[in-house]
Coordinates of C-alpha atoms and ligand atoms in Angstrom, one line a residue:
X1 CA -48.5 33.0 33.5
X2 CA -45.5 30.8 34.1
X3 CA -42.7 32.4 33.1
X4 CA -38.9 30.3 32.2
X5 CA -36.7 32.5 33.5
X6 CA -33.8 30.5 33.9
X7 CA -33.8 29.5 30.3
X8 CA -34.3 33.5 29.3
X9 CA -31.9 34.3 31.4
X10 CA -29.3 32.4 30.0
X11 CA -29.8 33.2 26.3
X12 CA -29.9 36.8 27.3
X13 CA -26.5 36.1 29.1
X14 CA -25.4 34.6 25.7
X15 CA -26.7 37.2 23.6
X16 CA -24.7 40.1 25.5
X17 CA -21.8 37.8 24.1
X18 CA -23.0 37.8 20.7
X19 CA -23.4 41.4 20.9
X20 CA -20.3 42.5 22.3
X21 CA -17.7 44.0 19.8
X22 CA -15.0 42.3 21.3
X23 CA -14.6 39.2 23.7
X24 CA -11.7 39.8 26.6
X25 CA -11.6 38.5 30.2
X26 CA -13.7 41.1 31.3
X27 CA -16.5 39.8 28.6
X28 CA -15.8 36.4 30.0
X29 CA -16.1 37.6 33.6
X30 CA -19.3 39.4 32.8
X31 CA -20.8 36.2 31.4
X32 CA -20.4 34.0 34.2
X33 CA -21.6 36.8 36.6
X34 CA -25.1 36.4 34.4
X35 CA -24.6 32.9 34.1
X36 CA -24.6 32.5 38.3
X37 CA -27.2 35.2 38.6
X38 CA -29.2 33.4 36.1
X39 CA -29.0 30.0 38.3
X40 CA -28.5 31.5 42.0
X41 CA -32.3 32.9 40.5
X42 CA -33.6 29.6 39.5
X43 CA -33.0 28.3 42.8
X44 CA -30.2 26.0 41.4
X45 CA -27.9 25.0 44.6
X46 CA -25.4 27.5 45.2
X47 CA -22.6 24.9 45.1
X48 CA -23.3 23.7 41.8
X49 CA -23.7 27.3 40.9
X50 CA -20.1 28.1 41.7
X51 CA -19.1 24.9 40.2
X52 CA -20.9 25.4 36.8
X53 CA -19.5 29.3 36.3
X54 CA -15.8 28.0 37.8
X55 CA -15.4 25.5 35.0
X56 CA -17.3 28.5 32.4
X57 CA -14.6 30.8 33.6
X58 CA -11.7 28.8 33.7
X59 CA -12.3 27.1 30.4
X60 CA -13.0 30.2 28.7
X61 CA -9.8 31.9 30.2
X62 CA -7.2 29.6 29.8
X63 CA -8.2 26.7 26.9
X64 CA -6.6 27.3 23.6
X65 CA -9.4 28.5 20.6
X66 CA -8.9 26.5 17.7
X67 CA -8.2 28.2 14.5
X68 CA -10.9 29.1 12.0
X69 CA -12.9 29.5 15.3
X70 CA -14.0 32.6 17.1
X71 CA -13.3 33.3 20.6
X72 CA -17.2 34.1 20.9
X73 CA -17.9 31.0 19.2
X74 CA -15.3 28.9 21.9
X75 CA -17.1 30.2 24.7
X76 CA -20.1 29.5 23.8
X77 CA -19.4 26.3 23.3
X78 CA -17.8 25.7 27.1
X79 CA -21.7 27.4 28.0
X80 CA -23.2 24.2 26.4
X81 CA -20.7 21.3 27.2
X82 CA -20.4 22.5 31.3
X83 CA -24.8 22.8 31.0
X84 CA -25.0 19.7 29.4
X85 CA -22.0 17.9 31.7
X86 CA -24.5 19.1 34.6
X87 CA -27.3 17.3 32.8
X88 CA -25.4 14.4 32.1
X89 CA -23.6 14.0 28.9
X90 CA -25.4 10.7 27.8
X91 CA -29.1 10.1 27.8
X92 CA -29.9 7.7 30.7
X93 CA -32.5 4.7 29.2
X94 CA -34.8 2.9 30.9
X95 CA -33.5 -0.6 32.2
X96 CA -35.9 -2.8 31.2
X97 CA -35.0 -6.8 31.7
X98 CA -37.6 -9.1 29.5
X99 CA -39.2 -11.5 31.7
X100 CA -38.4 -9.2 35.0
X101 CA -41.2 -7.4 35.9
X102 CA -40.4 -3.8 36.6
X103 CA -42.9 -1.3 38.2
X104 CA -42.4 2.0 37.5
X105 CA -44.6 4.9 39.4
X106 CA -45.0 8.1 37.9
X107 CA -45.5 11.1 40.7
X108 CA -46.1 14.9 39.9
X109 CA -48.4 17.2 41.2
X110 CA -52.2 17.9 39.2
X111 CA -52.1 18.7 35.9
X112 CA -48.2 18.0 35.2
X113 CA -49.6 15.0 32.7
X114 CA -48.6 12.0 34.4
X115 CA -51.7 9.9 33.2
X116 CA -50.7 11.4 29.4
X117 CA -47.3 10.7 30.0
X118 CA -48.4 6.8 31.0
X119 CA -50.2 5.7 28.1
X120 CA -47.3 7.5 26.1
X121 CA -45.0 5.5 27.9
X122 CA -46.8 2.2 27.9
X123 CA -46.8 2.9 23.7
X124 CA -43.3 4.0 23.7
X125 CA -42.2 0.4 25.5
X126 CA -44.8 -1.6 23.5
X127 CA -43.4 -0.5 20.0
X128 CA -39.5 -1.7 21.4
X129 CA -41.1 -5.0 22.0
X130 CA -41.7 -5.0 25.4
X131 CA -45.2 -5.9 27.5
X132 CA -46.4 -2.9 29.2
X133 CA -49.5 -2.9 31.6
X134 CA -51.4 -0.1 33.0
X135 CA -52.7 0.5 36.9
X136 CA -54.8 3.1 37.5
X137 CA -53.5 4.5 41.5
X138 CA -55.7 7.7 41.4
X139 CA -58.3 7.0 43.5
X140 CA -59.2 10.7 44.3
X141 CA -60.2 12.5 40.7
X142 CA -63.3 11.3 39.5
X143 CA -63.0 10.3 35.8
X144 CA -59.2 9.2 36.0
X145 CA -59.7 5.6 35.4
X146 CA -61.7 6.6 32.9
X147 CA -58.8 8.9 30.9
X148 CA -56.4 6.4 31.7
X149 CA -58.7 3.5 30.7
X150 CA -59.8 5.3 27.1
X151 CA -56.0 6.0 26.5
X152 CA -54.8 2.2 27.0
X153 CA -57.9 1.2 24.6
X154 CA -56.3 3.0 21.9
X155 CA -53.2 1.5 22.4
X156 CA -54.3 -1.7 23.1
X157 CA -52.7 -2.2 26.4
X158 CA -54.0 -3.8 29.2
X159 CA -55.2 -2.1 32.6
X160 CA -56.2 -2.0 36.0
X161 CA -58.2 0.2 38.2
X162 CA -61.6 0.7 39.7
X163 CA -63.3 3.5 39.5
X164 CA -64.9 2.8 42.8
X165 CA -62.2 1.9 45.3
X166 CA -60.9 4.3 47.8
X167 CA -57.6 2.7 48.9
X168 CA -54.9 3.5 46.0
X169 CA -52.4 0.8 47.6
X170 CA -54.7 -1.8 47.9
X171 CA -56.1 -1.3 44.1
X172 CA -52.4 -1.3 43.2
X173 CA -51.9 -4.4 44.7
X174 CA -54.7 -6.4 43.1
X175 CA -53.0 -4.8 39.5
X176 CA -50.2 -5.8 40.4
X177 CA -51.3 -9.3 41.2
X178 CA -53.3 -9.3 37.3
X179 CA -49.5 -8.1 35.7
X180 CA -47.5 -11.1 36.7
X181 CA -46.5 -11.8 32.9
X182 CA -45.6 -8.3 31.8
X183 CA -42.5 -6.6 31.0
X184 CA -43.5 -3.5 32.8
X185 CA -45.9 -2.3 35.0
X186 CA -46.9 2.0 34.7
X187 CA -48.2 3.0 38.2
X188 CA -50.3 6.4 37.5
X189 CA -51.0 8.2 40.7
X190 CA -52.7 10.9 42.0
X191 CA -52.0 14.6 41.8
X192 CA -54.7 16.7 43.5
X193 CA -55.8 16.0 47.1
X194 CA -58.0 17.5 49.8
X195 CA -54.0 18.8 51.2
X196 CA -50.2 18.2 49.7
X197 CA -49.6 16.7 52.4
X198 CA -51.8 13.6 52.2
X199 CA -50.8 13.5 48.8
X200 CA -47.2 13.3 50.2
X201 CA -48.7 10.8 52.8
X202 CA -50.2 8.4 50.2
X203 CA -46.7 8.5 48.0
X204 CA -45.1 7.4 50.9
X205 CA -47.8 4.7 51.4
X206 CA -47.8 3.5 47.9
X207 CA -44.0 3.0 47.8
X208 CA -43.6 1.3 51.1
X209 CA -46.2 -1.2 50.1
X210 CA -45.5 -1.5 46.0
X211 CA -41.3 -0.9 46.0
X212 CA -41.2 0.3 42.6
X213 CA -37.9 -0.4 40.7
X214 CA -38.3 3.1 39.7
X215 CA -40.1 6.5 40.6
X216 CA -40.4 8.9 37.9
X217 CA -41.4 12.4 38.2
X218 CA -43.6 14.0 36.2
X219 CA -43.0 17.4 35.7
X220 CA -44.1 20.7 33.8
X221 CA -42.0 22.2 31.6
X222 CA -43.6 25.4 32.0
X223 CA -43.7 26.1 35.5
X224 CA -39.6 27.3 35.5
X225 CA -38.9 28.1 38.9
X226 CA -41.7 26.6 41.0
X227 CA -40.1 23.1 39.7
X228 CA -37.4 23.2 42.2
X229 CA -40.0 23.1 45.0
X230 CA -42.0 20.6 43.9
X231 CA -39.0 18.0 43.0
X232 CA -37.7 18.5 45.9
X233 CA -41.3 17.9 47.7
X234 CA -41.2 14.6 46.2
X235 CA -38.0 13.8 46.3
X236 CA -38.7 13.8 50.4
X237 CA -40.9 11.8 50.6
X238 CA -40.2 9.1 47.6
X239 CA -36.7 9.3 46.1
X240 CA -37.3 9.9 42.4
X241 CA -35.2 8.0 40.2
X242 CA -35.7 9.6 37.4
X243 CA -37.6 12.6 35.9
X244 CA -39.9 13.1 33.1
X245 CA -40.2 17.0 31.5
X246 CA -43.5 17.7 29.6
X247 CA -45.2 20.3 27.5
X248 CA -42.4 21.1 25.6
X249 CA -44.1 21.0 22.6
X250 CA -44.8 24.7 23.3
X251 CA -42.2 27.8 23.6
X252 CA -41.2 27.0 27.0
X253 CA -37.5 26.3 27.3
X254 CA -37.8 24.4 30.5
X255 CA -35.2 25.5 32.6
X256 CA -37.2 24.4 35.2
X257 CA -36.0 21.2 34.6
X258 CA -32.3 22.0 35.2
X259 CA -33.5 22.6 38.9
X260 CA -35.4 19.4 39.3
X261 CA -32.2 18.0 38.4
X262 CA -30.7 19.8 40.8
X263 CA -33.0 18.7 43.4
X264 CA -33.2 15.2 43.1
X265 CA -29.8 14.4 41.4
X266 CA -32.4 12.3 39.2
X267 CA -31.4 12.2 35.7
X268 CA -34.1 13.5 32.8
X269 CA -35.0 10.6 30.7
X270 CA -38.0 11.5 28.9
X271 CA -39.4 14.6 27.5
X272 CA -43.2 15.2 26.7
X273 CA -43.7 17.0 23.3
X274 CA -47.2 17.5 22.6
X275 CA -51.0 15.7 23.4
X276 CA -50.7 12.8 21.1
X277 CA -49.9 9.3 22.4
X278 CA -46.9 9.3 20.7
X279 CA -45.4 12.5 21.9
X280 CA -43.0 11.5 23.8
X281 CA -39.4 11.2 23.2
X282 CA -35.6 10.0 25.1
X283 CA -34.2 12.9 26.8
X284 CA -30.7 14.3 24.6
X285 CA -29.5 16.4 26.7
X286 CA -27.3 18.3 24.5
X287 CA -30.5 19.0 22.1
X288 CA -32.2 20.4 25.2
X289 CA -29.0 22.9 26.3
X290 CA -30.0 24.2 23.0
X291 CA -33.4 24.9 23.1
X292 CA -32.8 25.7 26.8
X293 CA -30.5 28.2 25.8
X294 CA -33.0 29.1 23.0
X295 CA -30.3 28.6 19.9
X296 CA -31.9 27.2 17.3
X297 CA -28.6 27.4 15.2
X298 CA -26.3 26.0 18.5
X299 CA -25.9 22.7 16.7
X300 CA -24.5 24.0 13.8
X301 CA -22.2 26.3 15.1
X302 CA -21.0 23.9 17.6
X303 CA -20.8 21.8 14.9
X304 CA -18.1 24.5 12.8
X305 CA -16.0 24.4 16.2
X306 CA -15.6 20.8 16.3
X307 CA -14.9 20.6 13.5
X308 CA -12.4 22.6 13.3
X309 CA -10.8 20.7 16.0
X310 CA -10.7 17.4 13.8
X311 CA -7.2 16.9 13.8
X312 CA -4.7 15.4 11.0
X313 CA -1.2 13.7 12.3
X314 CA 0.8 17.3 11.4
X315 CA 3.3 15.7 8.8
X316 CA 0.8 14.1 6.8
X317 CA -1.0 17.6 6.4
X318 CA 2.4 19.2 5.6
X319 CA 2.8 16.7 3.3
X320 CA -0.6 17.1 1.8
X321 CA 0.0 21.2 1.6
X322 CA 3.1 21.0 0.2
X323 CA 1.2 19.3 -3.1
X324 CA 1.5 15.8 -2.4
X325 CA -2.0 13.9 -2.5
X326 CA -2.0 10.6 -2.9
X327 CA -5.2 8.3 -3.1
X328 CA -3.5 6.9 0.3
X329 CA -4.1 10.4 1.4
X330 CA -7.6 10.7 -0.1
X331 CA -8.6 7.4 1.5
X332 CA -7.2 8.5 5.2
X333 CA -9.0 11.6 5.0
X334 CA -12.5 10.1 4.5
X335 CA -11.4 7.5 7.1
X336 CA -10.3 9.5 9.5
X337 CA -14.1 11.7 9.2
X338 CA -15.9 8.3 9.0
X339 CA -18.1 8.0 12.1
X340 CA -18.0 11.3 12.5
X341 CA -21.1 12.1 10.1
X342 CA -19.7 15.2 9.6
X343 CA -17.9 15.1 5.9
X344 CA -20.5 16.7 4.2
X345 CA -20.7 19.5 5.8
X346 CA -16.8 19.8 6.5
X347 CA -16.7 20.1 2.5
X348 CA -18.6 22.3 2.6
X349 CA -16.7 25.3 5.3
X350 CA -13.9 24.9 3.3
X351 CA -13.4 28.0 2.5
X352 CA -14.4 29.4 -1.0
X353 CA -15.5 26.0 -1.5
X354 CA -19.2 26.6 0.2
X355 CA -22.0 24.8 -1.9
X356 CA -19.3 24.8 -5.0
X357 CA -19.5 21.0 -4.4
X358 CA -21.1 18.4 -6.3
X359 CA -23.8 16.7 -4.2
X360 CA -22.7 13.6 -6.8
X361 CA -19.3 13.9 -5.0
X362 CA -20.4 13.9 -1.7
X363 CA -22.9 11.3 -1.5
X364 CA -20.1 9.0 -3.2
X365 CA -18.1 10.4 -0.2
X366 CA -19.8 9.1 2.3
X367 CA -22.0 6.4 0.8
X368 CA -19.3 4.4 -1.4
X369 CA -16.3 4.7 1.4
X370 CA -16.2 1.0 1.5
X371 CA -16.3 0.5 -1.8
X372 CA -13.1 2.9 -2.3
X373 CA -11.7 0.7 0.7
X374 CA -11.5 -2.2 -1.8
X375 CA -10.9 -0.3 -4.5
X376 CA -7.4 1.3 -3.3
X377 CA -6.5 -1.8 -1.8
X378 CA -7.0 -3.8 -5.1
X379 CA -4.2 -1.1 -6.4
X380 CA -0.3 -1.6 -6.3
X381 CA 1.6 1.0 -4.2
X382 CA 2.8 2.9 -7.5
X383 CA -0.6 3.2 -8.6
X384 CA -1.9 4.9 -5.1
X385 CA 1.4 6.7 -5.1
X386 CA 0.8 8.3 -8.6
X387 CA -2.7 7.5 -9.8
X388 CA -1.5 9.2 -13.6
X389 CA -0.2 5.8 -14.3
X390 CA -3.5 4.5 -14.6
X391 CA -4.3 2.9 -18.2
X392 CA -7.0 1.0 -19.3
X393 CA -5.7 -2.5 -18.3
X394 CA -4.8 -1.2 -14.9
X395 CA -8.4 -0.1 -14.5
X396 CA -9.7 -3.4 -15.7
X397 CA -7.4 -5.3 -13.2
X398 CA -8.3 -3.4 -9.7
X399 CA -12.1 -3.9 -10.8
X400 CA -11.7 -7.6 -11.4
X401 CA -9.7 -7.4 -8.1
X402 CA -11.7 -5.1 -6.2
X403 CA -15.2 -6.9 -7.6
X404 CA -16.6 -3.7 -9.1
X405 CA -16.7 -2.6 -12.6
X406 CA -14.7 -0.5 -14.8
X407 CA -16.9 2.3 -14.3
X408 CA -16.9 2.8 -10.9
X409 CA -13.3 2.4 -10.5
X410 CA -13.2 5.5 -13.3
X411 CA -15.4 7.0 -10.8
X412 CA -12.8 6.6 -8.3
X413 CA -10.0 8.4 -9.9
X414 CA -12.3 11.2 -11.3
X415 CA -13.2 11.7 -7.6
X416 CA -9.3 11.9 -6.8
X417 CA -8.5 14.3 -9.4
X418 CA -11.4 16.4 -8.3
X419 CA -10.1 16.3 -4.5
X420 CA -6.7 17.3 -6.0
X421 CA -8.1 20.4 -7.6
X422 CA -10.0 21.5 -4.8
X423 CA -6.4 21.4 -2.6
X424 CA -4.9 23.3 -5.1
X425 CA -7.4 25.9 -5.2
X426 CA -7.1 25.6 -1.2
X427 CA -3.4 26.1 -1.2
X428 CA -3.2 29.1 -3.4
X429 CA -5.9 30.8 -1.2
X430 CA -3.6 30.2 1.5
X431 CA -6.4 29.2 3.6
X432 CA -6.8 25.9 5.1
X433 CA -7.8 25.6 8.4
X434 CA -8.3 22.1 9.5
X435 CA -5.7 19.9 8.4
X436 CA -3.1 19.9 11.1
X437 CA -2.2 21.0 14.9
X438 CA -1.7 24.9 15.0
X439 CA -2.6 25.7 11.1
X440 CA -3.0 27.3 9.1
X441 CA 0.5 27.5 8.4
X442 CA 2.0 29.7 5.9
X443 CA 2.0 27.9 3.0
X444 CA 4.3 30.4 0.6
Ligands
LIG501 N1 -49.0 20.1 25.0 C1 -48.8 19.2 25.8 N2 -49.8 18.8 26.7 C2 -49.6 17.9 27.5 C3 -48.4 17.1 27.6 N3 -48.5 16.2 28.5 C4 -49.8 16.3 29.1 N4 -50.4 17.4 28.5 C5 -51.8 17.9 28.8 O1 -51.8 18.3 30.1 C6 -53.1 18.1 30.6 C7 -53.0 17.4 32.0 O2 -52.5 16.1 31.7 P1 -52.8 14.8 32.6 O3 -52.1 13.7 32.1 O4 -54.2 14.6 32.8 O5 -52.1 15.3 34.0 P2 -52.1 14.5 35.4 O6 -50.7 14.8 36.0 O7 -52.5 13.1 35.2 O8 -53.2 15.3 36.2 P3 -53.9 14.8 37.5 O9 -54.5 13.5 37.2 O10 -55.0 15.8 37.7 O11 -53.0 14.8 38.6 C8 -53.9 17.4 29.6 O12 -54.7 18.3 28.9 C9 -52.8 16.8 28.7 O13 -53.3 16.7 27.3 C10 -47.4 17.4 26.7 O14 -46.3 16.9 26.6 N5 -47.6 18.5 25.8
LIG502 MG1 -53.9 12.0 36.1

């Protein structure tokens, strides 16, 4: 049975942390001992081993833990973002130039779904306008044109193979010749032969004589460790570009995939995630740290610790504490969490304030911002300055002005005085822990 160690390894690692009753420098130590042992185990190079658990340790030592935020919670964090930093922070795409034929060759060993993984790909590029083709290079399993041929039916894309030839670079070729017009061209090869090593001979063969743009390796999520071997099998003998991690549709974690990386210095950009042809999906590497790491919840606590570092300028916040809130105010706060996405759920971990919130008022929060732009700009400085001034006239004027009615612009100002309320509430709790640099303060 293939086993993920790496991945269960790691989450175990993490759970002592969760576990522990306090978290000192020996805790932190401890972690990173696991954390290496956990990696050294997976085969993952020693020197990115000592330069992953250096950064761990360091970071978890020395940085500063923002308030309303645990030191467990901190260092779990500098876990993800030094895992995911090693994975790459960004999800690499596929470069794909209309009119410029690209030929991109999928390698892995039997069974590791590269003939799956090239119809899903050849759908994936089709549905982002693109024209895909289909050559079939696996000469050596009977029925592989035909699986690949059935597949590209479905999806209506065209192909090239034959079932009878012998010679996978000369049937390449002649595809390759048919695919002038096409976008991109998915080479699927072979993955079981009479020995590796003509396997490893005809790679060679087939990228001497093709020159792919791009050589993507197909690998299985399940196999954890054996994955370092086997990138690094084909990273000898073709240099992968790229890497491809399926069956992750199941419970595997694939932290065999965090040694292919380490092996080929290829980024991931595609993971498989079931049989269908349109299980397949861009690689997010910080979505896989979390499954790798098996922590459902990592988003949302990860989530909580940035947010808590959102910081307000600190004399607007004192200002803002001290009882003055201003529609300005109101209107920089939602700016400043634009973009962010996060508003919603900020609301929410104020404290005491948890799910006390009218969904009405936070949809208008972040569906209507614009709208309030115009609004509060429509106003004159008095009015943002002390919105109690505002009469019936006035209200009729910054709709006229703003181009919205009456109604909404009431809506506007109920808002406000609800935002109000809930700072008061805040401030007599004494408890307001994301406005400003080294709160909360005390707010007597
Ligand atoms: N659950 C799941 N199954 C997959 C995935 N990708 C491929 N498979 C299955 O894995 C098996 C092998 O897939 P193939 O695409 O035939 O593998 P291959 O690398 O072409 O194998 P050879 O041609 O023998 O080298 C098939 O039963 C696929 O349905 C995936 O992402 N999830
Ligand atoms: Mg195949």
């Amino acid at each position: 049975m293939a086993v993920d160690r790496l991945g269960s390894s790691l989450y175990d690692a993490l759970k002592k942390i969760f576990r522990a009753s306090i978290v000192d420098e020996a805790t932190v130590k401890e972690l990173v001992h696991d954390i290496q042992k956990a990696l050294l185990q997976s085969d993952v190079n020693v020197k990115l081993v000592l330069d992953i658990s250096k950064q761990i340790e360091e970071r978890g030592l020395k940085e500063k833990v923002p308030p309303g935020v645990s030191r467990r919670e901190h260092l779990i964090k500098v876990v993800y973002e030094e895992l995911t930093r090693f994975l790459g922070e960004k999800a690499v795409p596929v470069k794909i130039e209309p009119g410029k034929r690209k030929i991109m060759m999928l390698v892995g060993i039997q069974g590791s779904g590269k003939t799956t993984q090239a119809a899903k790909l050849a759908r994936y590029f089709q549905k982002r306008g693109f024209k895909p083709a289909l050559i079939c290079a696996d000469t050596y399993r009977p029925g592989a044109f035909a699986q690949l041929q059935q597949l590209a039916k479905r999806i209506n894309i065209p192909i090239y193979g034959n079932p009878n030839a012998k010679d996978a670079v000369k049937t390449v070729n002649e595809g390759l010749k048919q695919f002038t017009d096409k976008d991109i061209v998915i080479v699927d090869t072979a993955g079981r032969h009479k020995e590796e090593h003509d396997l490893i001979k005809e790679m060679k063969a087939l990228e001497k004589s093709i020159k792919p743009d791009e050589i993507m390796l197909v690998i299985d999520g399940t196999i954890g460790q054996q994955a370092m071997v086997q990138a690094r099998a084909f990273n000898e003998a073709t240099p992968i570009g790229s890497i491809l991690v399926t069956k992750l549709d199941g419970s595997a974690r694939g932290g065999g995939a965090l040694s292919a990386v380490a092996a080929t210095g290829a980024p991931i950009k595609f993971i498989g995630t079931g049989e269908k042809i349109e299980d397949v999906e861009a690689f997010v590497p910080s979505r896989f740290v979390g499954r790798l790491l098996g922590m459902g919840d990592l988003e949302t606590l990860l989530e909580k610790v940035r947010e808590a570092e959102i910081k307000v300028p600190g004399k607007k916040a004192k200002a803002i504490l001290s009882g003055k809130f201003t529609l300005t105010d109101m209107y920089e706060q939602f700016e400043a969490m634009k973009g962010m996405g996060t508003f919603r759920k900020l609301l929410k971990m104020l404290p005491g304030m948890s799910y006390n919130i009218p969904e009405d008022m936070l949809n208008t929060a972040e569906d209507r911002l614009e709208k309030w732009r115009v609004m509060i700009q429509s106003m004159t400085p008095q009015e943002k300055d002390n919105p109690k001034i505002f009469n019936s006239s006035r209200v009729k004027r910054v709709a006229r002005g703003s181009g919205t009615n009456e109604k909404e612009v009431k809506e506007l100002l109920k808002q406000y005085v609800m935002m109000r309320r809930m700072l008061k509430t805040l401030r007599r709790k004494k408890k307001l822990p994301f406005f400003g640099k080294g709160m909360p303060v005390d707010l007597g």
